[in-house]
PDB file of C-alpha atoms in Angstrom:
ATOM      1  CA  UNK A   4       1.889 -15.532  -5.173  1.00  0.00           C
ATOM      2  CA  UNK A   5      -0.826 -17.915  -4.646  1.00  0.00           C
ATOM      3  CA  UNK A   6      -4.527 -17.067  -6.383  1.00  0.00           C
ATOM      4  CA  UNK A   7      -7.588 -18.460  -6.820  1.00  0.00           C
ATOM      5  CA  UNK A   8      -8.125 -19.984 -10.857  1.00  0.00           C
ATOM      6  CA  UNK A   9     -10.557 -17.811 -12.476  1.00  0.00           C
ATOM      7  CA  UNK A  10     -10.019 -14.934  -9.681  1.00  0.00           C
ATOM      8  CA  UNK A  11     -11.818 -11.846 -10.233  1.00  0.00           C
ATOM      9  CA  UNK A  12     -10.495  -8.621 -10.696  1.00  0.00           C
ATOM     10  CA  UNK A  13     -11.493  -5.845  -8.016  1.00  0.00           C
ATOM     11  CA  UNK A  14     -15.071  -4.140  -9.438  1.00  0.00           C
ATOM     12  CA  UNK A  15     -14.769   0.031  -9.204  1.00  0.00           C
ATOM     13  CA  UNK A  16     -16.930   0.364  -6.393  1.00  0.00           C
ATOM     14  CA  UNK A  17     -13.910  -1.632  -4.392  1.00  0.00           C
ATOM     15  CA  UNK A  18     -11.182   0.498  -6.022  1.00  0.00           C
ATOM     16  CA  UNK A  19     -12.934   3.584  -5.122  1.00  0.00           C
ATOM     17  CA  UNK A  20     -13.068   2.326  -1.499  1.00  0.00           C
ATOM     18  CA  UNK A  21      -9.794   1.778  -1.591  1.00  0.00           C
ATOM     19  CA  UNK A  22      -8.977   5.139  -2.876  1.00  0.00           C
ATOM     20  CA  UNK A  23     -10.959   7.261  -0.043  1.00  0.00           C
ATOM     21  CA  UNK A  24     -10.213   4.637   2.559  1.00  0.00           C
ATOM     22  CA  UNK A  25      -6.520   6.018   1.997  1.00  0.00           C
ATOM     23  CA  UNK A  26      -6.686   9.387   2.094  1.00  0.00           C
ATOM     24  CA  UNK A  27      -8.960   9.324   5.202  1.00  0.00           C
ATOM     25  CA  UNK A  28      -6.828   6.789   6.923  1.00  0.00           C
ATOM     26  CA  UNK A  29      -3.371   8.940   6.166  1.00  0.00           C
ATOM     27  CA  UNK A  30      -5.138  12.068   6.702  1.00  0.00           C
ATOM     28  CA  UNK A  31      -6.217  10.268  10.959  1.00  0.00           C
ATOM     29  CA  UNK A  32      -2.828   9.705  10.720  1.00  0.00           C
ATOM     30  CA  UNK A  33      -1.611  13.284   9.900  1.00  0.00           C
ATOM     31  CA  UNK A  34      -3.440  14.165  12.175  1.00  0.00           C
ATOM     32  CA  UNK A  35      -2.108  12.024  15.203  1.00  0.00           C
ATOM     33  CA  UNK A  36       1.312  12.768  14.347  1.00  0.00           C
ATOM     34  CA  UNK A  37       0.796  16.570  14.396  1.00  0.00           C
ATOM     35  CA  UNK A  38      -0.750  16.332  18.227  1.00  0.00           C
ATOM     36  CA  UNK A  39       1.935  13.711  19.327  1.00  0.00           C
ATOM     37  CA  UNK A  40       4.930  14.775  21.887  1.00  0.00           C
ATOM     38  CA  UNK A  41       6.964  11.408  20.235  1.00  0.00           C
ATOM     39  CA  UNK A  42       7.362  13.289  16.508  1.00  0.00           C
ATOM     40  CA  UNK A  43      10.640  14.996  16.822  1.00  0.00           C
ATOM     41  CA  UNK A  44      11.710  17.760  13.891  1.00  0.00           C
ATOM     42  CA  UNK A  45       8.325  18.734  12.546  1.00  0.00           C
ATOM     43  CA  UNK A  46       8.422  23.020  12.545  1.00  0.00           C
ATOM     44  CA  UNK A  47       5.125  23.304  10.726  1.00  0.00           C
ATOM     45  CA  UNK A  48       2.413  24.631  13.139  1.00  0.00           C
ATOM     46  CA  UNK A  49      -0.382  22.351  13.288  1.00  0.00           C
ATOM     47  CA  UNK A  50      -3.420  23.195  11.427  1.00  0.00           C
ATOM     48  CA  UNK A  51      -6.581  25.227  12.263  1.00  0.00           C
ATOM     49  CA  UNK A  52      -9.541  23.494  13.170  1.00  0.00           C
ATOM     50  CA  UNK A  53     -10.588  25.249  10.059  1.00  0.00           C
ATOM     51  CA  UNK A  54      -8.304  24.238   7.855  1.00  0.00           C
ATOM     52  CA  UNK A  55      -8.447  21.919   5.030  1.00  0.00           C
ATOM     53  CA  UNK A  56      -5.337  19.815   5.397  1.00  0.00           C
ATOM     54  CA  UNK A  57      -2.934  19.618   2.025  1.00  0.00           C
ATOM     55  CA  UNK A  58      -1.436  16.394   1.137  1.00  0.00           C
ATOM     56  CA  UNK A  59       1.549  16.884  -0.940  1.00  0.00           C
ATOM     57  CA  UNK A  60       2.107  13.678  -3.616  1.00  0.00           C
ATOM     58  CA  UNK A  61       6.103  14.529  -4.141  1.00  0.00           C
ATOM     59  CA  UNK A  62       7.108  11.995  -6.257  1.00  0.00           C
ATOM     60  CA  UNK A  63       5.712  10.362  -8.994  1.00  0.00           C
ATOM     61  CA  UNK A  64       3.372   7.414  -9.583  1.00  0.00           C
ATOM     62  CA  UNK A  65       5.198   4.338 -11.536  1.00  0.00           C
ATOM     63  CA  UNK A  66       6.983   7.154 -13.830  1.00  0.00           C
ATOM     64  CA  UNK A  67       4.161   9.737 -14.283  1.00  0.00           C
ATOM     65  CA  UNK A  68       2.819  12.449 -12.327  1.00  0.00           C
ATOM     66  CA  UNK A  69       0.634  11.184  -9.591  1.00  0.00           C
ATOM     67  CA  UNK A  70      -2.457  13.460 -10.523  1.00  0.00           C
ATOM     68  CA  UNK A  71      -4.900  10.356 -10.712  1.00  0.00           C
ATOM     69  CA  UNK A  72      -4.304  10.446  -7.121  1.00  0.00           C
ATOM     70  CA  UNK A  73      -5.556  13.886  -6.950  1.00  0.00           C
ATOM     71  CA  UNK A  74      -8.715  14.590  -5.188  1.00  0.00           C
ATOM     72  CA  UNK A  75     -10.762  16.241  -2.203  1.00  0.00           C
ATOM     73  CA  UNK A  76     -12.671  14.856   0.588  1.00  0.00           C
ATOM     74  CA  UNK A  77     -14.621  17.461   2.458  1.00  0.00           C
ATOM     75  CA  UNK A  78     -15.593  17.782   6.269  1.00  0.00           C
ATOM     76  CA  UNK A  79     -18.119  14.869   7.378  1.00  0.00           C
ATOM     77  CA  UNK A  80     -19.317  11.890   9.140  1.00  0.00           C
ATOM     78  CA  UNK A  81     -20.554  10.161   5.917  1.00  0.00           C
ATOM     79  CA  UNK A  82     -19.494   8.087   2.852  1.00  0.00           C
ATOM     80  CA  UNK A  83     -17.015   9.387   1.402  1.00  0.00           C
ATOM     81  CA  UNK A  84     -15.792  12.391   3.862  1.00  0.00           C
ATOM     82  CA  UNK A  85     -13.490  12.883   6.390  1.00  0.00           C
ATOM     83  CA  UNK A  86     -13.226  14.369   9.938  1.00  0.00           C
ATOM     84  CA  UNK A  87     -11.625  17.432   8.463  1.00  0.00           C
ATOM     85  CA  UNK A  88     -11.717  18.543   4.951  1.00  0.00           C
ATOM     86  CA  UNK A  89      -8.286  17.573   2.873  1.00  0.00           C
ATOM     87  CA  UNK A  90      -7.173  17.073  -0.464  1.00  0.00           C
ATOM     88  CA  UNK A  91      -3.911  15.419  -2.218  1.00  0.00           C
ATOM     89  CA  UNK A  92      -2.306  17.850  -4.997  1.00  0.00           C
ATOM     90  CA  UNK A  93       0.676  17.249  -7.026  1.00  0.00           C
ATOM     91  CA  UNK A  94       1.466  21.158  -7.864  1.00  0.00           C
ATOM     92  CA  UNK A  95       4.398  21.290  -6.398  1.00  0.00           C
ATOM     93  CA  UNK A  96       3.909  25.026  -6.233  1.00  0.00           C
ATOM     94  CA  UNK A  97       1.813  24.473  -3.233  1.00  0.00           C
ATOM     95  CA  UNK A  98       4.976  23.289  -1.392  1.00  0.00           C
ATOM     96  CA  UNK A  99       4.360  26.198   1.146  1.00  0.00           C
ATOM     97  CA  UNK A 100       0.301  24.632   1.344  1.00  0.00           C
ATOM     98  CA  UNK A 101       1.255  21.240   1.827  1.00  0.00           C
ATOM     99  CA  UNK A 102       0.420  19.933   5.562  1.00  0.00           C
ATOM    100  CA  UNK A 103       2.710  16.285   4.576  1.00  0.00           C
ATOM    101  CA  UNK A 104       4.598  14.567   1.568  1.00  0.00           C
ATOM    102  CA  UNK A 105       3.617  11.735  -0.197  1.00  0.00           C
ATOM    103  CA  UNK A 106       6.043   9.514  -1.818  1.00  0.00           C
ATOM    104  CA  UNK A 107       5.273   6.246  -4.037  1.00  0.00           C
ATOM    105  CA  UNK A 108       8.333   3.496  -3.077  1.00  0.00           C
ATOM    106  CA  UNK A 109       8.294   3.113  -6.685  1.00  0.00           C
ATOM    107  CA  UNK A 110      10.012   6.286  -7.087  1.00  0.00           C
ATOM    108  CA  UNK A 111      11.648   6.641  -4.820  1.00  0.00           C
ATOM    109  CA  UNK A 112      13.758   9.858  -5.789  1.00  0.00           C
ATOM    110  CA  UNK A 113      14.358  13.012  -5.489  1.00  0.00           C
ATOM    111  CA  UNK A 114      13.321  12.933  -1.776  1.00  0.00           C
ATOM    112  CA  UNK A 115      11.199  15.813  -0.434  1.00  0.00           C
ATOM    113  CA  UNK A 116      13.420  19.244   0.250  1.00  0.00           C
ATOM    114  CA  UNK A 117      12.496  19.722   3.605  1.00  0.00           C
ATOM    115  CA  UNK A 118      11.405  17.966   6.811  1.00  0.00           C
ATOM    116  CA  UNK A 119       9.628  20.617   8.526  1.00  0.00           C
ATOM    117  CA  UNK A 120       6.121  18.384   7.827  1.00  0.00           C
ATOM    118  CA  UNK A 121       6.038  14.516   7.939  1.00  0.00           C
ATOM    119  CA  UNK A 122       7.357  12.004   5.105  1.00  0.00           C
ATOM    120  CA  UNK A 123       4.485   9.617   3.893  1.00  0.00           C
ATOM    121  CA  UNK A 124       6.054   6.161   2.179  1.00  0.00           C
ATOM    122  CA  UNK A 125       2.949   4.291   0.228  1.00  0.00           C
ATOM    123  CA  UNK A 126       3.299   1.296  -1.878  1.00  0.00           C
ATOM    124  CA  UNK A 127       1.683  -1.741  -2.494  1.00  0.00           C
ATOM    125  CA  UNK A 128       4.511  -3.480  -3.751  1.00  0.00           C
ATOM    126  CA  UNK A 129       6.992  -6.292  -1.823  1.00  0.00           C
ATOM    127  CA  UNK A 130      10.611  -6.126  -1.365  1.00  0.00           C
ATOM    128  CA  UNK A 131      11.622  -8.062  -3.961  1.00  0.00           C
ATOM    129  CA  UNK A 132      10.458  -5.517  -6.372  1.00  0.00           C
ATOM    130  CA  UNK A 133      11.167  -2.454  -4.341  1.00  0.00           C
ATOM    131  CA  UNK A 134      14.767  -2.331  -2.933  1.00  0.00           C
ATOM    132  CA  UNK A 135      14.061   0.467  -0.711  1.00  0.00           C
ATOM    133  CA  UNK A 136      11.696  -1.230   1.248  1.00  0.00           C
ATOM    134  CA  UNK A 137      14.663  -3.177   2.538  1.00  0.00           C
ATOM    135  CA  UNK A 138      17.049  -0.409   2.949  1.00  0.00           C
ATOM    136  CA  UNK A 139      17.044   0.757   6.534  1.00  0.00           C
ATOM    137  CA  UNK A 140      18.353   3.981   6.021  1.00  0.00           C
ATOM    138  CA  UNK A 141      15.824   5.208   3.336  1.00  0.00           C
ATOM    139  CA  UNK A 142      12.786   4.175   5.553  1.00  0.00           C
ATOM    140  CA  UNK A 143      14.242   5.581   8.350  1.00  0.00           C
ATOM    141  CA  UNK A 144      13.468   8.905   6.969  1.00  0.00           C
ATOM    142  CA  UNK A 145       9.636   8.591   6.977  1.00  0.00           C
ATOM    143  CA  UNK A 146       7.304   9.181   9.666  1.00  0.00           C
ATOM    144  CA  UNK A 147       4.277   7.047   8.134  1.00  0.00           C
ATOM    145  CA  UNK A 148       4.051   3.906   6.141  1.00  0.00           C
ATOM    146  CA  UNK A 149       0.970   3.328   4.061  1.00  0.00           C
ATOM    147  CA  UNK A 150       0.973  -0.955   2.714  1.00  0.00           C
ATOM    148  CA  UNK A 151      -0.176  -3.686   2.299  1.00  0.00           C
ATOM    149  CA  UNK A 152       1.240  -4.753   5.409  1.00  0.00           C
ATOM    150  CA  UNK A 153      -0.867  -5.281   8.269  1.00  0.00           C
ATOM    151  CA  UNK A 154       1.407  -3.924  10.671  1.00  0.00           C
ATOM    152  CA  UNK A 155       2.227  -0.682   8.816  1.00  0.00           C
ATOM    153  CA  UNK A 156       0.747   2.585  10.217  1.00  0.00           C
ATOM    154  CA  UNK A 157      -2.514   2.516   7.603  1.00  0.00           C
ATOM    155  CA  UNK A 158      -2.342  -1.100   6.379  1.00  0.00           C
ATOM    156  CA  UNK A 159      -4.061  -1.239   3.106  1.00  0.00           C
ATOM    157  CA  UNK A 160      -4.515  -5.091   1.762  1.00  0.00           C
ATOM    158  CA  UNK A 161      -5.944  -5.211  -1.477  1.00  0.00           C
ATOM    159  CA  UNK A 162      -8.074  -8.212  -1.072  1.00  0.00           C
ATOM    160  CA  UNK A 163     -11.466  -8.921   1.344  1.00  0.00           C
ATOM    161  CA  UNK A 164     -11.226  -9.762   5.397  1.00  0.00           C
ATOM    162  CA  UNK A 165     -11.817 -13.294   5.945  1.00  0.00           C
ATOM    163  CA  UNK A 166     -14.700 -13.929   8.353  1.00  0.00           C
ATOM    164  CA  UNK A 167     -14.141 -15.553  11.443  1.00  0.00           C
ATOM    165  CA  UNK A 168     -16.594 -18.966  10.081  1.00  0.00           C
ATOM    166  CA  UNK A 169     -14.829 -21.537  10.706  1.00  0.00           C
ATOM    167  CA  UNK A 170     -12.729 -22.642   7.777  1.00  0.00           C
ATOM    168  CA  UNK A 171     -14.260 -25.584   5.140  1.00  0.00           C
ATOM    169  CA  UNK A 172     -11.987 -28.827   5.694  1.00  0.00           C
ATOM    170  CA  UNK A 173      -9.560 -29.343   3.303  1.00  0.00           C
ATOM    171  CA  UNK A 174     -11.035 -32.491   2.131  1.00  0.00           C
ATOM    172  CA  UNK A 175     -14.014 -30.783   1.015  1.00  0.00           C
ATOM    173  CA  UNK A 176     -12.541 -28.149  -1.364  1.00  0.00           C
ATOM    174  CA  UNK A 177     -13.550 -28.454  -4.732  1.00  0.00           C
ATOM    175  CA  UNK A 178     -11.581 -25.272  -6.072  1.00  0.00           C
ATOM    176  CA  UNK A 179      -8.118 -25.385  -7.213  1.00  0.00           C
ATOM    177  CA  UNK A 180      -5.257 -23.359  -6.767  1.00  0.00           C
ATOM    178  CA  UNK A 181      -2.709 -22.319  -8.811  1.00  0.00           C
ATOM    179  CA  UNK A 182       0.598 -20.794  -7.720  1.00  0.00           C
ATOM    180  CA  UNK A 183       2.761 -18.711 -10.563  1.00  0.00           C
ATOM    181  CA  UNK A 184       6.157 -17.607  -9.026  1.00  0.00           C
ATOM    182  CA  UNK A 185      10.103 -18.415  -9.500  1.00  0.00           C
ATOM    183  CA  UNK A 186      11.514 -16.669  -7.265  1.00  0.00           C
ATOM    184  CA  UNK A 187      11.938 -19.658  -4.422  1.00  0.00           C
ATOM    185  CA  UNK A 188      12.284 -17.252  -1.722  1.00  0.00           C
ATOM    186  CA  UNK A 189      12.508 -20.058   1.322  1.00  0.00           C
ATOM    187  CA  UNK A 190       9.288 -19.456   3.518  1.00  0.00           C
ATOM    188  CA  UNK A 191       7.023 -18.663   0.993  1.00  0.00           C
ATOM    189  CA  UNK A 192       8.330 -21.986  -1.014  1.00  0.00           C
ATOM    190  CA  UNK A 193       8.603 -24.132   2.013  1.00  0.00           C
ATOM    191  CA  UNK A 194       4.655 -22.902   2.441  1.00  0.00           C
ATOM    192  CA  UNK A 195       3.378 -23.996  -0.963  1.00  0.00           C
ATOM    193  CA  UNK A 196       5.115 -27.293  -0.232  1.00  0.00           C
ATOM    194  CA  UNK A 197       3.244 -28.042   2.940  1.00  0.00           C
ATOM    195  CA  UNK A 198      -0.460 -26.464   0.878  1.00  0.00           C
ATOM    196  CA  UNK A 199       0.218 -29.158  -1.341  1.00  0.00           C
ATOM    197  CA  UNK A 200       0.331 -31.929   0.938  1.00  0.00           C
ATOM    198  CA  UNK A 201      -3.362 -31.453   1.861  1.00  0.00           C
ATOM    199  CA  UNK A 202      -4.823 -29.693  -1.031  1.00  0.00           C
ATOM    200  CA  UNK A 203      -3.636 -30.139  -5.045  1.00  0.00           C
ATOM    201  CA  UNK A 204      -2.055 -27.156  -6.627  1.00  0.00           C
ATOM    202  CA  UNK A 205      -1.302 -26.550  -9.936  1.00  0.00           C
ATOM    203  CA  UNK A 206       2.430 -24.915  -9.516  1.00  0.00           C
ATOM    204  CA  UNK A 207       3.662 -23.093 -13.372  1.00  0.00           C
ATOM    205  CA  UNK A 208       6.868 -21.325 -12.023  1.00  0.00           C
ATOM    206  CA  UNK A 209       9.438 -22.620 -11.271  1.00  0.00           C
ATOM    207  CA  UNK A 210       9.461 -23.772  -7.694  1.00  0.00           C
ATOM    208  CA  UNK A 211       7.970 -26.870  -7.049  1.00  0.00           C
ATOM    209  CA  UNK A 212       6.680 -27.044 -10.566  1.00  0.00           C
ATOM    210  CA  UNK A 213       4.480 -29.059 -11.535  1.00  0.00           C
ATOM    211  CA  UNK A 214       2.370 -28.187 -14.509  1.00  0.00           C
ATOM    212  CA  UNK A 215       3.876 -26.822 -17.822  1.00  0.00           C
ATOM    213  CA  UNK A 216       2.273 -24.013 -20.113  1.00  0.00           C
ATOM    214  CA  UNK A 217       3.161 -20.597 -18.425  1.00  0.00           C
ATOM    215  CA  UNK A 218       4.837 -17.857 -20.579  1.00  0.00           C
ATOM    216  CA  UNK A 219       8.567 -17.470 -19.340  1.00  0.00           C
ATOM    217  CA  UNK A 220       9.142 -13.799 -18.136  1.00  0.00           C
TER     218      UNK A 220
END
């Protein structure tokens, strides 16, 4: 992964952005999927227009239970609330509640024990770290896919939108960049070796490395 030297880390009020941004985007979502003739083997009746919608977190989050993803967001137009009211639980004795599942790619397993409401997959995590992600059985089974990809059904990129400014030349960077991976998978290798034909980067891992000092994983 390439960063920025002396990168800072995301501030709270980003985080927190983040963390509504999700459950408002997955709850649109929900809601599209409930109203759509193209979502076969869904039994629950859609909700009231009443109803606060129940977001089910199945699994667990990297080993624990997920209740730090807990939380409400109630009916509104403004920061922080949502076209209808929802909230994410973890109780899994609100099973018979629960509008969808969530499940982290992380852990992947045990599955949900029913299909009769949608399947949400969220991770922010790549392939190489998540094997499921790659198997095309497993993702098969999910209806939604919350990531950082852009072309997932609620992209979530942890990191600012460029503007559209036209970008500064290379020859008038000042700032560095320093790239810390060794696993030379080919296209993301093959790009830091054309980056470093126009710009200097400091390269620790072990593809194209060029600077020593990095603590071996």
């Amino acid at each position: 992964m390439l960063v920025k030297q002396h990168a800072k880390r995301l501030s709270l009020p980003i985080f927190l952005f983040v963390a509504f941004s999700t459950i408002i985007g997955i709850t649109l979502l929900l809601l599209s999927l409930f109203f759509s003739d193209t979502s076969p083997n869904l039994s629950r009746v859609p909700y009231a227009a009443d109803e606060k919608i129940l977001l089910l977190f199945w699994s667990k989050l990297w080993g624990f239970p997920a209740r730090k993803s807990e939380g409400f967001l109630e009916k509104g137009i403004g920061k922080g609330q949502c076209p209808v009211a929802c909230e994410v639980t973890s109780n899994r004795d609100r099973i018979e509640q629960a509008h969808a599942f969530i499940v982290h790619a992380r852990d992947p397993y045990p599955l949900p024990p029913n299909k009769d409401i949608p399947w949400i997959l969220t991770t922010l995590e790549n392939p190489v770290y998540t094997p499921v992600l790659k198997k095309q059985e497993y993702m098969s089974q999910f209806h939604l896919l919350r990531s950082y990809r852009l072309d997932s059904d609620f992209p979530t990129p942890l990191f600012k939108k460029p503007n559209l400014n036209p970008p500064v030349p290379f020859k008038n960077k000042t700032g560095r960049i320093i790239a810390a991976f060794s696993n030379c998978e080919p296209v993301r290798t093959e790009y830091l070796r054309q980056l470093m034909r126009y710009i200097p980067v400091d390269s620790y891992g072990v593809c194209l490395q060029n600077k020593a000092g990095l603590i071996q994983r």
